[in-house]
PDB file of C-alpha atoms in Angstrom:
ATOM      1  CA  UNK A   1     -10.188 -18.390 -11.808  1.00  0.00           C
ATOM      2  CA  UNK A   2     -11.884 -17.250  -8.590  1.00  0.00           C
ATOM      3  CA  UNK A   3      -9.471 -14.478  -7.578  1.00  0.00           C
ATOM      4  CA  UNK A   4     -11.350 -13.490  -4.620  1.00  0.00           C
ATOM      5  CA  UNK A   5     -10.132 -17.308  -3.160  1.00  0.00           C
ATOM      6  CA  UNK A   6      -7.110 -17.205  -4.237  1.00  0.00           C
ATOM      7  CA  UNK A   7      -6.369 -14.251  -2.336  1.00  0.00           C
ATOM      8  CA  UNK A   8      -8.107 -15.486   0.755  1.00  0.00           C
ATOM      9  CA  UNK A   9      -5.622 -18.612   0.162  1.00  0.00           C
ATOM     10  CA  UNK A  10      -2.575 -16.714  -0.223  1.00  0.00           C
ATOM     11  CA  UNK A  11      -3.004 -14.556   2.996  1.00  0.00           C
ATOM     12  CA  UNK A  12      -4.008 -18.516   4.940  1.00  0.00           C
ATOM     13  CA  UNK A  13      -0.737 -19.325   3.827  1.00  0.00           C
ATOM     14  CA  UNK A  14       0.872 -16.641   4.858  1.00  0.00           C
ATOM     15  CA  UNK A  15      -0.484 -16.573   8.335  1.00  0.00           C
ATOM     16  CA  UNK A  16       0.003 -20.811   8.366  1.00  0.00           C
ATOM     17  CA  UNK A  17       4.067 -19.727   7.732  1.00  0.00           C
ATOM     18  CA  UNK A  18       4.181 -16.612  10.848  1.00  0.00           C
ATOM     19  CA  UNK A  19       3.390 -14.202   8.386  1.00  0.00           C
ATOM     20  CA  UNK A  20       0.549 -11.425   8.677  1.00  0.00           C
ATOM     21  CA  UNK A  21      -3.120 -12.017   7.288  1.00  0.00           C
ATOM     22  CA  UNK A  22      -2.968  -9.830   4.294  1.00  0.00           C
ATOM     23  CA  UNK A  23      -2.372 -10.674   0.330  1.00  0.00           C
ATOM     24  CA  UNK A  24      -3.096  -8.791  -2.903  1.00  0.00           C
ATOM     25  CA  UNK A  25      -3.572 -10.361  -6.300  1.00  0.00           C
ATOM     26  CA  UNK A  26      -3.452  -8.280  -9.762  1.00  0.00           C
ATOM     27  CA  UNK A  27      -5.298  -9.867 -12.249  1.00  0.00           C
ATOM     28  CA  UNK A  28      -5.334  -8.646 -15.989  1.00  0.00           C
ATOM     29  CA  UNK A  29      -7.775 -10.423 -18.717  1.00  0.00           C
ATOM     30  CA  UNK A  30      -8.534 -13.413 -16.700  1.00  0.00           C
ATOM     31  CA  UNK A  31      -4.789 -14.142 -15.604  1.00  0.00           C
ATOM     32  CA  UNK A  32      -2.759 -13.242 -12.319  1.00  0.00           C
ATOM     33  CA  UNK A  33      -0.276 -10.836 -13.390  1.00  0.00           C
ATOM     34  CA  UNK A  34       1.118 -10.931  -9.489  1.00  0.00           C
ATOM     35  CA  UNK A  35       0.364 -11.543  -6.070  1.00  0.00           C
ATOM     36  CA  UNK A  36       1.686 -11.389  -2.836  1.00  0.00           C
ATOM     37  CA  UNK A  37       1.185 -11.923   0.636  1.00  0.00           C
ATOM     38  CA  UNK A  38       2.577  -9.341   3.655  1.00  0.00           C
ATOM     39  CA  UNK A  39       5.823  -9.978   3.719  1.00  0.00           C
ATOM     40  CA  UNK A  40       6.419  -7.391   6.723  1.00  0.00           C
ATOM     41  CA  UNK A  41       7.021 -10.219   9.626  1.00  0.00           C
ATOM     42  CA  UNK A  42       9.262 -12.037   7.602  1.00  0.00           C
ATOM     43  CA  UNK A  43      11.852  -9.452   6.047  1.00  0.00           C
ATOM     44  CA  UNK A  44      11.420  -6.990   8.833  1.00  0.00           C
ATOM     45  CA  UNK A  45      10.687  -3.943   6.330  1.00  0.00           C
ATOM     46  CA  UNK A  46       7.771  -2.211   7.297  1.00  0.00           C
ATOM     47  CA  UNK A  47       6.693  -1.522   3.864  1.00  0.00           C
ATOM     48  CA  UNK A  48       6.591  -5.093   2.638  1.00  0.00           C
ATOM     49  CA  UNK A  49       2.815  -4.869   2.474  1.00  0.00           C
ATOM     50  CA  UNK A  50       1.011  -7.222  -0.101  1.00  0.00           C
ATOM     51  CA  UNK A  51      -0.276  -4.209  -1.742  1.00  0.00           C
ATOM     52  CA  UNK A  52       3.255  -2.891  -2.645  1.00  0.00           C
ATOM     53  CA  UNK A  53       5.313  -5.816  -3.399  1.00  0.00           C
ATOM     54  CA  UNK A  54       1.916  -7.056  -5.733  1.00  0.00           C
ATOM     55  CA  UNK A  55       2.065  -3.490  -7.343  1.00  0.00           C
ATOM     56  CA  UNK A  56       6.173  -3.411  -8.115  1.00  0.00           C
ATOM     57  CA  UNK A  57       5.703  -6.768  -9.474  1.00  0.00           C
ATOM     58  CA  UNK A  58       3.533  -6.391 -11.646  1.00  0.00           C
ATOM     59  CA  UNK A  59       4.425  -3.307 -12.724  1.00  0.00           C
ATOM     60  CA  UNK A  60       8.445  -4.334 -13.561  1.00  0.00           C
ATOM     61  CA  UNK A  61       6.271  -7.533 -15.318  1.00  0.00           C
ATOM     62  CA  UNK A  62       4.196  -5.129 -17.419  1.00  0.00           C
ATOM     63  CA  UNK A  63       7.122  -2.599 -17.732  1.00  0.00           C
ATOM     64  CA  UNK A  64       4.733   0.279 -17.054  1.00  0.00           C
ATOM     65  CA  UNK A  65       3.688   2.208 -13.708  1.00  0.00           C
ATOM     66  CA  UNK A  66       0.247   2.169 -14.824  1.00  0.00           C
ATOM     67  CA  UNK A  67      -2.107  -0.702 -14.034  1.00  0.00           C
ATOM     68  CA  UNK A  68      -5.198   0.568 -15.833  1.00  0.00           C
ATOM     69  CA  UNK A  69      -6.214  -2.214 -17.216  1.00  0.00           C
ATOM     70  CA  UNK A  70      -5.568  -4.330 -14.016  1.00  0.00           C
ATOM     71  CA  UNK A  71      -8.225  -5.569 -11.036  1.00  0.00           C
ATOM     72  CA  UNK A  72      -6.845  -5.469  -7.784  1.00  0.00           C
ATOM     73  CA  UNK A  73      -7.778  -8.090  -5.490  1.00  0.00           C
ATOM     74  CA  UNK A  74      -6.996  -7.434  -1.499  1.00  0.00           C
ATOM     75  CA  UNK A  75      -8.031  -8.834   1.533  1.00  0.00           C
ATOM     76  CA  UNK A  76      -8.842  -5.909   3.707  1.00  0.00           C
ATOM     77  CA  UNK A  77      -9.530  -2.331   2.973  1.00  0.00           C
ATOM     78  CA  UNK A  78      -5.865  -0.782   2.513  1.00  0.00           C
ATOM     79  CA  UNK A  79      -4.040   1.082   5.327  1.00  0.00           C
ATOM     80  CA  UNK A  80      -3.136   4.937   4.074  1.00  0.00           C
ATOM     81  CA  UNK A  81       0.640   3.683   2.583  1.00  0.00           C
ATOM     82  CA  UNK A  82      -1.315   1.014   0.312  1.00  0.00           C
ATOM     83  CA  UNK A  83      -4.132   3.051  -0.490  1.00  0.00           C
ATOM     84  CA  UNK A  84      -1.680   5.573  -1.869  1.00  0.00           C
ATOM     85  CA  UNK A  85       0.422   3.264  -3.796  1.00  0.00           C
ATOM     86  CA  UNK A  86      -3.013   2.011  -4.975  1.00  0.00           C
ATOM     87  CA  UNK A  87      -3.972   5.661  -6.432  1.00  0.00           C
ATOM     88  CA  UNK A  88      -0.784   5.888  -8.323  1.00  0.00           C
ATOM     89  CA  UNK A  89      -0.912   2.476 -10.290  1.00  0.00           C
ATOM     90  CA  UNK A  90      -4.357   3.460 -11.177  1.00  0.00           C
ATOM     91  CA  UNK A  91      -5.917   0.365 -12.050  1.00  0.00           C
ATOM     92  CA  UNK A  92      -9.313  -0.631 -13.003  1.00  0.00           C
ATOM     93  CA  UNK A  93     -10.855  -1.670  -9.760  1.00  0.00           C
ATOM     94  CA  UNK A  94      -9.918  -2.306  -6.693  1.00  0.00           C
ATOM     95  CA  UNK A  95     -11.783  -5.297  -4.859  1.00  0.00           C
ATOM     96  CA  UNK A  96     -11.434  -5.438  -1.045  1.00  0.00           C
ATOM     97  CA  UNK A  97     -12.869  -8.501   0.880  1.00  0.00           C
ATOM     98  CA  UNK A  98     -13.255  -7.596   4.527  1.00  0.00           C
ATOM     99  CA  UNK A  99     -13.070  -4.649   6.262  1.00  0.00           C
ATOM    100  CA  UNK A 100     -11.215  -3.328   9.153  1.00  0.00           C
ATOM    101  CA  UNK A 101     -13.996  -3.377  11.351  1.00  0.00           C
ATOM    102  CA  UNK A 102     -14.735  -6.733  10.497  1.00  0.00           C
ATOM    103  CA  UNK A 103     -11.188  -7.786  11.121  1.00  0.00           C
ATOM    104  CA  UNK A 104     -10.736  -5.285  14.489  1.00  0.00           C
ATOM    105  CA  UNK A 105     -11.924  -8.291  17.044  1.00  0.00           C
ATOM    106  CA  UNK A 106      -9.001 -10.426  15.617  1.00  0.00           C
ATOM    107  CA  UNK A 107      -6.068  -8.218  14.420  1.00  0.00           C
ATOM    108  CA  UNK A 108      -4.125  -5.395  16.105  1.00  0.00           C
ATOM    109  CA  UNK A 109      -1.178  -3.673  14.671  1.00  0.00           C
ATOM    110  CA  UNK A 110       1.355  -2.719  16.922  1.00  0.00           C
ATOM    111  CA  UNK A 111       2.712   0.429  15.470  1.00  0.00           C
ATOM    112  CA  UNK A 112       3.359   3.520  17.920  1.00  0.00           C
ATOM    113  CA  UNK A 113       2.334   6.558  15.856  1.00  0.00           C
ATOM    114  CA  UNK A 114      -0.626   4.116  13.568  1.00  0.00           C
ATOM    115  CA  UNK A 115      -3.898   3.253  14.734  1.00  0.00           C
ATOM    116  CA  UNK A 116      -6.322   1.882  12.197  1.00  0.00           C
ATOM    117  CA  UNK A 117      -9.323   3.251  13.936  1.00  0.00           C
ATOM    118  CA  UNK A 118      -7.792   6.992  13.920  1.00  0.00           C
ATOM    119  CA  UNK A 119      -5.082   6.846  10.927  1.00  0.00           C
ATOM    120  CA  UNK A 120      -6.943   8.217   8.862  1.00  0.00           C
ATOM    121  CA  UNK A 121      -8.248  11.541  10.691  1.00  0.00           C
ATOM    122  CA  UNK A 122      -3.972  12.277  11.367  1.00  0.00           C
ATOM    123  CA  UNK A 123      -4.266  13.715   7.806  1.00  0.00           C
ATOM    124  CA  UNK A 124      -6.681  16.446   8.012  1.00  0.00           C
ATOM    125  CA  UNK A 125      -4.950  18.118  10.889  1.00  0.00           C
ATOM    126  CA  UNK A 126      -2.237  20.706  10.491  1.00  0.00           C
ATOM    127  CA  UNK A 127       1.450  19.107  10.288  1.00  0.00           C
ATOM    128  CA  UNK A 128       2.462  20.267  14.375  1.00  0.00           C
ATOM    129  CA  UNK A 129      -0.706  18.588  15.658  1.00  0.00           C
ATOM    130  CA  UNK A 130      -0.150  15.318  14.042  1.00  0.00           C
ATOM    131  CA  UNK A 131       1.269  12.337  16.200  1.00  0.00           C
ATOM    132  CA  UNK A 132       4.409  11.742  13.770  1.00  0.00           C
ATOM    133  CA  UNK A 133       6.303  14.616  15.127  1.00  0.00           C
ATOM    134  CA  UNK A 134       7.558  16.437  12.151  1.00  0.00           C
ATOM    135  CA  UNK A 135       9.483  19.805  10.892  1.00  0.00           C
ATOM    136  CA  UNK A 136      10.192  21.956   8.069  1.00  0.00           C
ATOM    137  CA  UNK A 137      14.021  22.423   7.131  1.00  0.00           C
ATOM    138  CA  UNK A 138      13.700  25.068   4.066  1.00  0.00           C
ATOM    139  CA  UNK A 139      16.810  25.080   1.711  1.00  0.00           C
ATOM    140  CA  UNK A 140      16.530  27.086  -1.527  1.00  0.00           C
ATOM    141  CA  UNK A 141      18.525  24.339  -3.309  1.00  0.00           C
ATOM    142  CA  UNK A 142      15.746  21.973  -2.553  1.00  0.00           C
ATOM    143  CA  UNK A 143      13.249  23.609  -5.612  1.00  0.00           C
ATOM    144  CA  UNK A 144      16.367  23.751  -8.609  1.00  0.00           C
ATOM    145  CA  UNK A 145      15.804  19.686  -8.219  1.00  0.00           C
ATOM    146  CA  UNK A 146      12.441  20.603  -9.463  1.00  0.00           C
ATOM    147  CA  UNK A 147      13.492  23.016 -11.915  1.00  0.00           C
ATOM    148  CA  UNK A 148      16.103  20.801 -13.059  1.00  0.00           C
ATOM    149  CA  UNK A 149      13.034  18.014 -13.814  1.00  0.00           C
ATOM    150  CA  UNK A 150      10.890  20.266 -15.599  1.00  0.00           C
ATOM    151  CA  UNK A 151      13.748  20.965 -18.001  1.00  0.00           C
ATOM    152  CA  UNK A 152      14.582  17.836 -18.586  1.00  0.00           C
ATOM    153  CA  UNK A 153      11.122  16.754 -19.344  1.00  0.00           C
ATOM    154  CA  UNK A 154       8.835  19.371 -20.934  1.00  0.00           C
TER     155      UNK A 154
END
């Protein structure tokens, strides 16, 4: 099966349906373990990228949270949120098909604190220079959670 296609296809349909172009298949020993397409538009939950919802499902399928022996077939190079999920299942490859700058002319997101084109450098700076404005709240309780984990698991 040519998974690069059917990814290309998925997204089509996706955009042919008012959905976003973006769609992610997992494929494991020849065979589509999941797939989706950006399911943002349509349920209004700004993590319902392709990415994610391809990652859960495959990973409730294969009852594990490790896709190591998985190929990971996306569209266009993942935003930050994806990318990270994409770390964390771990799988064997990840095969992107565009590029954001090859997308850029056609596609804008329309988020106020994400820009593709700068995302990326919000991560080196310090926390209070960051667009997202964010703050500390320190509670000593906050760590026994921790604790609490590390007793319960070695």
């Amino acid at each position: 099966m040519d998974f690069v296609q059917r990814t290309i296809d998925l997204a089509m349909k996706n955009v042919e349906e008012g959905g976003r172009p973006f769609a992610t298949v997992i494929a494991r020993n020849g065979e589509i373990v999941a797939e989706s397409p950006n399911r943002v538009a349509q349920t209004r939950d700004p993590t319902a990228h392709a990415e994610i919802l391809a990652v859960r499902e495959a990973c409730m399928k294969l009852d594990t949270e490790h896709l190591a022996d998985c190929d990971i077939y996306i569209l266009a190079s993942p935003c930050p949120m994806c990318l990270g999920s994409l770390y964390y299942c771990s799988p064997r490859q990840v095969i992107y098909v565009t590029t954001r700058e090859d997308y850029a002319p056609f596609y804008r997101d329309d988020r106020k604190y994400f820009e593709l084109d700068t995302f990326y450098a919000e991560y080196a700076k310090p926390v209070g220079e960051r667009r997202l404005p964010m703050r500390q709240h320190r509670h000593e309780g906050a760590i026994e959670v921790y604790r609490r984990w590390r007793q319960l698991n070695g």
